[in-house]
mmCIF file of C-alpha atoms in Angstrom:
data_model
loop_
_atom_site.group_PDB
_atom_site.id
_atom_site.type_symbol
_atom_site.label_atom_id
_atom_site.label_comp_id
_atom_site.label_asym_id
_atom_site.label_seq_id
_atom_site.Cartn_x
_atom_site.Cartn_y
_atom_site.Cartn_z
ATOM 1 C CA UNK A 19 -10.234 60.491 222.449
ATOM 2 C CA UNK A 20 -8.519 60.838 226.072
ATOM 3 C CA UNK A 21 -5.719 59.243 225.687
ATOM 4 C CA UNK A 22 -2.553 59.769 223.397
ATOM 5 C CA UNK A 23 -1.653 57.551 220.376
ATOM 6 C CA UNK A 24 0.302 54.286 221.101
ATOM 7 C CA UNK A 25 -0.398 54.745 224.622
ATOM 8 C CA UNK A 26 -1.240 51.906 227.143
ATOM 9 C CA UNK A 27 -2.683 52.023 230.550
ATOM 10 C CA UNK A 28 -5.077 50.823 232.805
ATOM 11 C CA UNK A 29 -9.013 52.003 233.261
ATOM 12 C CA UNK A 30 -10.189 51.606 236.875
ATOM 13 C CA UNK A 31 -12.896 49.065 237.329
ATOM 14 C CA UNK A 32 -14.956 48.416 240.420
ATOM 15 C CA UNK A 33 -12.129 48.359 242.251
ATOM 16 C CA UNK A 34 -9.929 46.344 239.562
ATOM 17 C CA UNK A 35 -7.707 47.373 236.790
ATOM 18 C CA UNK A 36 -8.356 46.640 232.842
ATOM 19 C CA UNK A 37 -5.209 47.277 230.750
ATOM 20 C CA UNK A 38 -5.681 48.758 227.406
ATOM 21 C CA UNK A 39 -3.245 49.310 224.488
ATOM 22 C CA UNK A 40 -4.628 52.310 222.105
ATOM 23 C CA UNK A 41 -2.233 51.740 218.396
ATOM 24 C CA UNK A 42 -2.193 54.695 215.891
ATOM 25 C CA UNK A 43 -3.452 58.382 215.806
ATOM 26 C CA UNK A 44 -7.087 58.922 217.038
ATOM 27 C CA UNK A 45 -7.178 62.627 214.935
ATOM 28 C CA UNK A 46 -7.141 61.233 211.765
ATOM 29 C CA UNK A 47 -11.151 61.106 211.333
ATOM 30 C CA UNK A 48 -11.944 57.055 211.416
ATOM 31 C CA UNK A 49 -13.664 55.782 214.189
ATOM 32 C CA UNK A 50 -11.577 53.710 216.622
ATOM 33 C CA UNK A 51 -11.761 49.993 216.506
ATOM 34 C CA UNK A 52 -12.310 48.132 219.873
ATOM 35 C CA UNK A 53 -11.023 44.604 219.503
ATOM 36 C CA UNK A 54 -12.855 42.047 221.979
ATOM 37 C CA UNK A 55 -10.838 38.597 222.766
ATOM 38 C CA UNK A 56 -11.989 35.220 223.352
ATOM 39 C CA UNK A 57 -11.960 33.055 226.075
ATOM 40 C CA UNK A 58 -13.183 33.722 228.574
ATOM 41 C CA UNK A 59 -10.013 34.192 230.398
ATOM 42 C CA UNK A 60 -7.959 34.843 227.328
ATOM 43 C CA UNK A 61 -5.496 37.613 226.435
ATOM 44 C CA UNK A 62 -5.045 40.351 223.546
ATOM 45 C CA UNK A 63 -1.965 38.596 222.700
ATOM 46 C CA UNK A 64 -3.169 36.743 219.821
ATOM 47 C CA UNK A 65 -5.369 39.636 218.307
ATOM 48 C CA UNK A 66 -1.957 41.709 218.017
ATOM 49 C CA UNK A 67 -2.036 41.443 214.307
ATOM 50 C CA UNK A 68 -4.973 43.635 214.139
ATOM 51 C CA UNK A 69 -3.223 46.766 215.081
ATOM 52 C CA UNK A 70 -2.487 46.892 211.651
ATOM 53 C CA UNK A 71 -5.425 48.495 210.991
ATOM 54 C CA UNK A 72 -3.806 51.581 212.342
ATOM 55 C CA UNK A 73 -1.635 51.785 209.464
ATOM 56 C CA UNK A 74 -4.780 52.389 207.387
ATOM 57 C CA UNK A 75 -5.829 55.665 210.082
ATOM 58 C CA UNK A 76 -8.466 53.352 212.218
ATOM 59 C CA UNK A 77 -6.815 53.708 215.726
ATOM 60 C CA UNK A 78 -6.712 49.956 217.207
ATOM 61 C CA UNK A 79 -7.602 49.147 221.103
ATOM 62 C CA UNK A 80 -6.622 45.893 222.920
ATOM 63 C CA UNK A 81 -7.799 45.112 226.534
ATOM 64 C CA UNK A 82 -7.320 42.393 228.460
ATOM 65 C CA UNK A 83 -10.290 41.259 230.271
ATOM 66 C CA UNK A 84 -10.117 41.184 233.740
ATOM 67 C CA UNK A 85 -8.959 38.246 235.455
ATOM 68 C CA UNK A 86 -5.614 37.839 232.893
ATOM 69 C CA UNK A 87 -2.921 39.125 231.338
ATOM 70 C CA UNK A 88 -1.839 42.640 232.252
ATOM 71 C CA UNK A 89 -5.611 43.599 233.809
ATOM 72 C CA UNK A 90 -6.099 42.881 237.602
ATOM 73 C CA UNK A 91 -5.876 38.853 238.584
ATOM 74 C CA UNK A 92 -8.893 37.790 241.004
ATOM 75 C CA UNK A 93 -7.790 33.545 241.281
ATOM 76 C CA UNK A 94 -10.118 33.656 244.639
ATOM 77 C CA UNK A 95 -13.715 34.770 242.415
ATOM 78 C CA UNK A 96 -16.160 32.308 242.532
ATOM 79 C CA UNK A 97 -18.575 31.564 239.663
ATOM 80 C CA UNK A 98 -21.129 33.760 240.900
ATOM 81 C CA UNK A 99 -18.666 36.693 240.308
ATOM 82 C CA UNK A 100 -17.040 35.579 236.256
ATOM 83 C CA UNK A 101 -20.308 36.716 234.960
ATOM 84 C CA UNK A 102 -21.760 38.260 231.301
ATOM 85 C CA UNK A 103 -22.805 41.369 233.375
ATOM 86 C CA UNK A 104 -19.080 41.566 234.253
ATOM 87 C CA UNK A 105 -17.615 42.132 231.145
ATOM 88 C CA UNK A 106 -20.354 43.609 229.287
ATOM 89 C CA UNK A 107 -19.903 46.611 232.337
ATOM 90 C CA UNK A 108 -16.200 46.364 231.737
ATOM 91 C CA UNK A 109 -16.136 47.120 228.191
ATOM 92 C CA UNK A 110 -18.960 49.930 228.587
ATOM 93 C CA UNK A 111 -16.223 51.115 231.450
ATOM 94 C CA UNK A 112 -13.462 51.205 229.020
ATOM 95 C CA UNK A 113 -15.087 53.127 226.237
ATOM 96 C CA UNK A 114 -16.206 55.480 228.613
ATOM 97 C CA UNK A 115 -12.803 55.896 230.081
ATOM 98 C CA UNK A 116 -11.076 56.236 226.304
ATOM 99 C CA UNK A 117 -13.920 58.339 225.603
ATOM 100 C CA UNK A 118 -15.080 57.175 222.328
ATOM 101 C CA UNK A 119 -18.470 55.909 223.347
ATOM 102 C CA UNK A 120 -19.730 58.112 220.949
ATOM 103 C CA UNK A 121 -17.804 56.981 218.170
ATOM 104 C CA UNK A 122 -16.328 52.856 217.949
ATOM 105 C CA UNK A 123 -16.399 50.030 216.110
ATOM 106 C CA UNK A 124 -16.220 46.615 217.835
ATOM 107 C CA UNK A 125 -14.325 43.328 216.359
ATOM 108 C CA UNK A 126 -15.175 40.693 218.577
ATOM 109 C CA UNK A 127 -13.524 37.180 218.916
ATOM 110 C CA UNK A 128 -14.732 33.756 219.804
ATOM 111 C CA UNK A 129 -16.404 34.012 223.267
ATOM 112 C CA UNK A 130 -16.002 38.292 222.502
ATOM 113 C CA UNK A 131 -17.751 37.801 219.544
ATOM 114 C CA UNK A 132 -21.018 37.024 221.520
ATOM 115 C CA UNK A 133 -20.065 39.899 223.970
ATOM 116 C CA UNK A 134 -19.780 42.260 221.072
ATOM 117 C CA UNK A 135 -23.141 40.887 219.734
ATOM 118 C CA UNK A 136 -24.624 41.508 223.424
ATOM 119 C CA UNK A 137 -23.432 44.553 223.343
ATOM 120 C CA UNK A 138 -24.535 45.750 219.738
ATOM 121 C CA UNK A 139 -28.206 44.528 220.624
ATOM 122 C CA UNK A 140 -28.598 47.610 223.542
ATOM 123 C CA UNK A 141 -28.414 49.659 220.584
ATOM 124 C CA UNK A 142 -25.422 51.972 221.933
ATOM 125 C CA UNK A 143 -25.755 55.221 220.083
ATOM 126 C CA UNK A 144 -21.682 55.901 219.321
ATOM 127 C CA UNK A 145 -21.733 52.454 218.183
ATOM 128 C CA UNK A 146 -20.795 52.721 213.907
ATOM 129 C CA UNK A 147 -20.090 48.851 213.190
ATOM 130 C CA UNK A 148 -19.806 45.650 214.260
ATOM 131 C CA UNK A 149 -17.217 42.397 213.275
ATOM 132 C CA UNK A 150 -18.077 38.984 214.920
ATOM 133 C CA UNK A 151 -15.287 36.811 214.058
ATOM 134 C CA UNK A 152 -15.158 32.938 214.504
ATOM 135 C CA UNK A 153 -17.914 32.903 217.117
ATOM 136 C CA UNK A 154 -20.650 30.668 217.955
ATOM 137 C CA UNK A 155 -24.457 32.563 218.620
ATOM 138 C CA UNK A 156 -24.993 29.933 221.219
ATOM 139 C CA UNK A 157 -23.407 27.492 223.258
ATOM 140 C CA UNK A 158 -25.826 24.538 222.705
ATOM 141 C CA UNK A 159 -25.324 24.931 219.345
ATOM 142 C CA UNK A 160 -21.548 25.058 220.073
ATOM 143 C CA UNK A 161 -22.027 22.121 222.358
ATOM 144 C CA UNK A 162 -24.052 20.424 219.766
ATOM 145 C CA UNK A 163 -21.464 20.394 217.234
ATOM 146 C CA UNK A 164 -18.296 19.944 219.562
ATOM 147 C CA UNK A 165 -19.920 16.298 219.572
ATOM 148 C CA UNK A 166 -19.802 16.280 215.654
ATOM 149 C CA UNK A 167 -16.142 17.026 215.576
ATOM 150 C CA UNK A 168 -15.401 15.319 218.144
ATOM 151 C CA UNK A 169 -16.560 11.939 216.608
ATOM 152 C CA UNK A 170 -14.123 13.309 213.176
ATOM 153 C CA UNK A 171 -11.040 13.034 215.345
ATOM 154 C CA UNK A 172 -8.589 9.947 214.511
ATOM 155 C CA UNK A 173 -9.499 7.230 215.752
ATOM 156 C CA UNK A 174 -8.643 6.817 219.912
ATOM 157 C CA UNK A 175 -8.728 10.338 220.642
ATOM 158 C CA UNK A 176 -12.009 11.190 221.612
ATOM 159 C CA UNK A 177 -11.987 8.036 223.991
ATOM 160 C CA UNK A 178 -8.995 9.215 225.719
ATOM 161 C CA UNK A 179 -10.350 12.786 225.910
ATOM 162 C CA UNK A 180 -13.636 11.500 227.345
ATOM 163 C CA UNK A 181 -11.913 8.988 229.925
ATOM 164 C CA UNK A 182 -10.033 11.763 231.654
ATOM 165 C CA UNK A 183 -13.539 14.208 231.499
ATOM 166 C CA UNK A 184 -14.898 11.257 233.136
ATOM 167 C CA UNK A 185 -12.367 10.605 235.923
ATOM 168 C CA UNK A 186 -12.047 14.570 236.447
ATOM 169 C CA UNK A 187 -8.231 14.354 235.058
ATOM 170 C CA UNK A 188 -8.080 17.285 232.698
ATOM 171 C CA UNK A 189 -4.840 17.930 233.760
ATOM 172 C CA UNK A 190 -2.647 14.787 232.853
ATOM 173 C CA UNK A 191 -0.617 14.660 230.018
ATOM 174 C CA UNK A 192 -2.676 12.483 228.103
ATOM 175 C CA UNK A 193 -5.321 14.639 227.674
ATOM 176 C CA UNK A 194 -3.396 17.644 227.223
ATOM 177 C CA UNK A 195 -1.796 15.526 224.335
ATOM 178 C CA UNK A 196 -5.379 14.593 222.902
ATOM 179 C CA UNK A 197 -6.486 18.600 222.964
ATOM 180 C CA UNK A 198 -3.616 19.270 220.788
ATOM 181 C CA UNK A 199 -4.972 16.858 217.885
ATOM 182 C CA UNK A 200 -8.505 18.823 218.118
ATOM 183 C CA UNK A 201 -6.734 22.199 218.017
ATOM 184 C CA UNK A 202 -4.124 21.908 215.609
ATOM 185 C CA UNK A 203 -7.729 20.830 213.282
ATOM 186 C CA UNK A 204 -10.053 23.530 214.405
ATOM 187 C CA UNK A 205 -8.640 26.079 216.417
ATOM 188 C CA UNK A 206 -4.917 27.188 214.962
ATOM 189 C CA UNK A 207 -3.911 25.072 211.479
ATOM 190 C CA UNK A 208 -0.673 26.875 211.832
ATOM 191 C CA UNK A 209 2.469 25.025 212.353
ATOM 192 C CA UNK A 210 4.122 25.868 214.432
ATOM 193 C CA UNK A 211 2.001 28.175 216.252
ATOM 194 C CA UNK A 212 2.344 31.966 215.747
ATOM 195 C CA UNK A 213 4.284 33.145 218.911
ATOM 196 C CA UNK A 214 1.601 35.583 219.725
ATOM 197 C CA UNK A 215 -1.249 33.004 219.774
ATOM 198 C CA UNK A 216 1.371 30.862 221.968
ATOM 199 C CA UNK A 217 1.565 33.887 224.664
ATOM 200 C CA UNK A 218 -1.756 33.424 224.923
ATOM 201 C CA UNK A 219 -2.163 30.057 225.425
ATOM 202 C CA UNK A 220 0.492 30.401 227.794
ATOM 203 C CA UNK A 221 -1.321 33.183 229.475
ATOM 204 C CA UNK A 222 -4.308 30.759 229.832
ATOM 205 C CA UNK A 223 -1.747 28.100 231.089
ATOM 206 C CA UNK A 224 -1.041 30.459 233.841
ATOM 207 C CA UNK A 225 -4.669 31.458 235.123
ATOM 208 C CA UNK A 226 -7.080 29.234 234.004
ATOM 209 C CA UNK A 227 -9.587 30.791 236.634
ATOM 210 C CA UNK A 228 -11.677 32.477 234.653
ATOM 211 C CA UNK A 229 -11.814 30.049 231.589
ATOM 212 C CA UNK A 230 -11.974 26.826 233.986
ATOM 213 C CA UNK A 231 -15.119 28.562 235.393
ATOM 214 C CA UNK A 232 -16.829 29.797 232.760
ATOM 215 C CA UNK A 233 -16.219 27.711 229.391
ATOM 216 C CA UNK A 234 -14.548 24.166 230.846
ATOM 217 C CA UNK A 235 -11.588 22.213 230.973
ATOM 218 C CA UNK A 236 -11.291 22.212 226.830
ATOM 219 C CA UNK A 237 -12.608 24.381 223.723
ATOM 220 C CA UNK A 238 -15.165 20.792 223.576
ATOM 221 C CA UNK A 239 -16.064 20.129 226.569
ATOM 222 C CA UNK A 240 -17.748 23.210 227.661
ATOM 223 C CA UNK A 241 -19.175 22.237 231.598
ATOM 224 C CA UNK A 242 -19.129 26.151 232.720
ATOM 225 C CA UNK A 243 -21.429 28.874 233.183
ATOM 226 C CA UNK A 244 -21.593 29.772 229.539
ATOM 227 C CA UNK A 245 -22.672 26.074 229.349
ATOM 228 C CA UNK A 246 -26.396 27.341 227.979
ATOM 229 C CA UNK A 247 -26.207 30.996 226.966
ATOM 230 C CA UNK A 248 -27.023 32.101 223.955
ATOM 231 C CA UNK A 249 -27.245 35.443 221.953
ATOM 232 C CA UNK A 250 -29.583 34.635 219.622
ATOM 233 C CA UNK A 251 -32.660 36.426 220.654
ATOM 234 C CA UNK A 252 -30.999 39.151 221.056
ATOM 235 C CA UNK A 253 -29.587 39.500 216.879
ATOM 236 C CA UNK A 254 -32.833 41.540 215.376
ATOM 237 C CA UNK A 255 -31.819 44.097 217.758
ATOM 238 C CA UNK A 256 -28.628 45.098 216.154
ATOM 239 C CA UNK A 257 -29.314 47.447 213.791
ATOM 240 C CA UNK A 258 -25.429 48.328 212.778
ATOM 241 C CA UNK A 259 -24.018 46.810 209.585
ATOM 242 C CA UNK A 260 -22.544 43.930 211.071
ATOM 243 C CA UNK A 261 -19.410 42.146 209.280
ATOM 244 C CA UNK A 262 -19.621 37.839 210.594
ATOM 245 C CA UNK A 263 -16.229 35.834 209.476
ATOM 246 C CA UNK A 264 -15.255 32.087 209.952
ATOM 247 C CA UNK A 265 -12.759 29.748 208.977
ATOM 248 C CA UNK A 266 -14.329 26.681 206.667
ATOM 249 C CA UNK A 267 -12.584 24.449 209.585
ATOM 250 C CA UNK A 268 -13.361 26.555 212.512
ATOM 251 C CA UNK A 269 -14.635 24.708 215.546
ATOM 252 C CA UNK A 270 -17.253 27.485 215.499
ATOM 253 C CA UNK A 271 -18.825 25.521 212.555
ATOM 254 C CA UNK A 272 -21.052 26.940 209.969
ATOM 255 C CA UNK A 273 -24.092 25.655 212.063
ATOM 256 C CA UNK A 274 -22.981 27.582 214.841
ATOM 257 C CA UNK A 275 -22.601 30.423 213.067
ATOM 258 C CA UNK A 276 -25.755 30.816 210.885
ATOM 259 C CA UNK A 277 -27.810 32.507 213.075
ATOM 260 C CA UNK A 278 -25.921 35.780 213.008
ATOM 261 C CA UNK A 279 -26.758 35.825 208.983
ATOM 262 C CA UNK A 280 -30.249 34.997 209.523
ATOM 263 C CA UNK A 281 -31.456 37.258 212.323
ATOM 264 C CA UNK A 282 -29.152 40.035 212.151
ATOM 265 C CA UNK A 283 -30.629 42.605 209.724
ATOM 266 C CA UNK A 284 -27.597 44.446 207.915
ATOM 267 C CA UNK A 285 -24.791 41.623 207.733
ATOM 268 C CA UNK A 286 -22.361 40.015 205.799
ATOM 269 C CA UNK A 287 -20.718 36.177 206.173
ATOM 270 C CA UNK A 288 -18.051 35.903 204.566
ATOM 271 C CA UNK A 289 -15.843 32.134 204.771
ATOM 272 C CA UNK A 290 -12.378 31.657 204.730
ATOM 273 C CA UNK A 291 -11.370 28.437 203.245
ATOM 274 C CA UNK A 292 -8.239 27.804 204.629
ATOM 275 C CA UNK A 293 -8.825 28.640 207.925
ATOM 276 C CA UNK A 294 -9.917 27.336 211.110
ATOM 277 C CA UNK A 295 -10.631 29.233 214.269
ATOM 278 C CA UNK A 296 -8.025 31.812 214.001
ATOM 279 C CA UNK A 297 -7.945 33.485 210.294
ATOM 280 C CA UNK A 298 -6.447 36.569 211.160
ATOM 281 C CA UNK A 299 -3.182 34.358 211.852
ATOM 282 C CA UNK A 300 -4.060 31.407 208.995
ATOM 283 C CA UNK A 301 -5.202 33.994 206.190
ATOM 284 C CA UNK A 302 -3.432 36.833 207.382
ATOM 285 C CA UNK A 303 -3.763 39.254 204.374
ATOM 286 C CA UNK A 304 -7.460 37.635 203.549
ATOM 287 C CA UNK A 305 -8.556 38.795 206.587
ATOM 288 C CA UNK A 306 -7.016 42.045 206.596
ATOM 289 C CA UNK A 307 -8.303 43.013 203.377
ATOM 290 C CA UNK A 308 -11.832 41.865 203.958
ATOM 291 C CA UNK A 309 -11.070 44.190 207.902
ATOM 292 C CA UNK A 310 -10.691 46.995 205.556
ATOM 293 C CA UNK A 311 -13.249 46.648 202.897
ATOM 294 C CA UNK A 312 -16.085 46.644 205.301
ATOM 295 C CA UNK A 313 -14.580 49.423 207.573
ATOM 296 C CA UNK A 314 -14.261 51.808 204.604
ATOM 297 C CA UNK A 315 -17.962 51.126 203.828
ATOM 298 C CA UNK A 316 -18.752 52.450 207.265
ATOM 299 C CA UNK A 317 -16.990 55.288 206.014
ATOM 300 C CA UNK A 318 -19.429 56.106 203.227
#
């Protein structure tokens, strides 16, 4: 690997900067774990747990993806710019610039779940395993069920939340207000909310370009780019022993999530019953342990 241990820094990127963290000692024989955030537009912030892993000899990277956090801001990018191309080049950039393309495992997120899955299906040759955690293989399907949840909300909420959609107020505090009801069911069941998932949401808060363009407004209403991509075609193509995870209450429901178990060919789905979308912060040690179980079978 070409950087040191506990190092962070930034890998130049068509002109741009992505900011990595690297956690733990990459000469201790385990592959190095790539972890791939949500969003789009999000921030490593509330994947910070997972540098834990280090403690068990599988150095850890976070990145932020461009257009947040520590990476380079672009506020001025149109739509035609916040594309899947983009960030499937920018991770294929940073392993090349860490240089452990020949030897990674990637734990993707939400939205960086897909990615991940994207990714896996080119059939990368340093590529050793893959974790897609609390991710959708589509957005119809997401889309699809965002309407079932939505009509389980109490009773008012979704007619607030679809008066302001309608009258283009996403903004107001209203709706902000009715958000918070959806996500404290299906996104963090936390309370209060883990200070690292808050910097994120803050971080979001602060430059909503990149999420604004390409997922919407709201986790539900999804009006973006990403409106009608799917990865689902793609899944008999990954050929790595692939690890899928979800929270029983996740917003990326079990319909959403099904297709990874029945068109990837080496995988495991595995539940978590207490959780929603965020398990590594809901069933902390759950998650951890199951992290380490299937990494040590990549070992043998």
């Amino acid at each position: 690997m070409a950087v040191a241990p506990s190092a962070e820094g930034w890998a130049p990127f068509r002109g741009h900067r992505t900011w990595y963290r690297v956690t733990g000692r990459p000469d201790g024989g385990r592959p190095p774990v790539v972890v791939v955030h949500g969003g789009p537009g999000s921030t490593h912030d509330y994947l910070l747990r997972l540098a834990a892993l280090a403690e068990d000899g599988w150095p850890v990277v976070h990145y932020d993806q461009l257009g947040n956090g520590a990476s380079t801001h672009l506020r001025d990018a149109g739509a035609d710019f916040w594309t899947v191309g983009l960030f499937r080049a920018e991770l294929d950039n940073l392993l090349r610039h860490l240089g452990i393309q020949d030897r990674y495992v990637l734990v993707g997120h939400s939205w960086g779940g897909l990615l991940s899955a994207a990714h896996a299906a080119d059939r990368p040759e340093g590529l050793r395993g893959l974790v897609i955690a609390d991710s959708p293989a589509s957005y119809p399907l997401w889309r699809q069920e965002m309407e079932v949840l939505r009509a389980a909300l109490p009773r008012g909420v979704d007619r607030i939340l679809r008066a302001h959609e309608r009258a283009g107020t996403v903004d107001s505090p209203a709706y902000v207000a009715a958000v918070r009801v959806f996500n404290d069911r299906h996104v963090c069941r936390v309370r209060p909310w883990p200070p690292e998932y808050v910097a994120t949401v803050m971080e979001i808060a602060n430059n909503p370009t990149v999420y604004r363009t390409m997922n919407g407004p709201s986790e539900f209403h999804v009006v973006g780019t990403l409106r009608d991509w799917s990865v689902e075609d793609v899944l008999p193509d990954i050929t790595v022993p692939t690890l899928v995870l979800s929270g029983r209450h996740d917003e990326a429901t079990e319909v959403t999530v099904r297709p990874f178990q029945e068109r990837i060919p080496d995988v495991r789905w595995e539940v978590l019953e207490e959780s929603s979308h965020m398990p590594h912060l809901e069933e902390p040690e759950r998650f951890h342990a199951l992290l380490v179980e299937f990494l040590k079978g990549l070992d043998a």
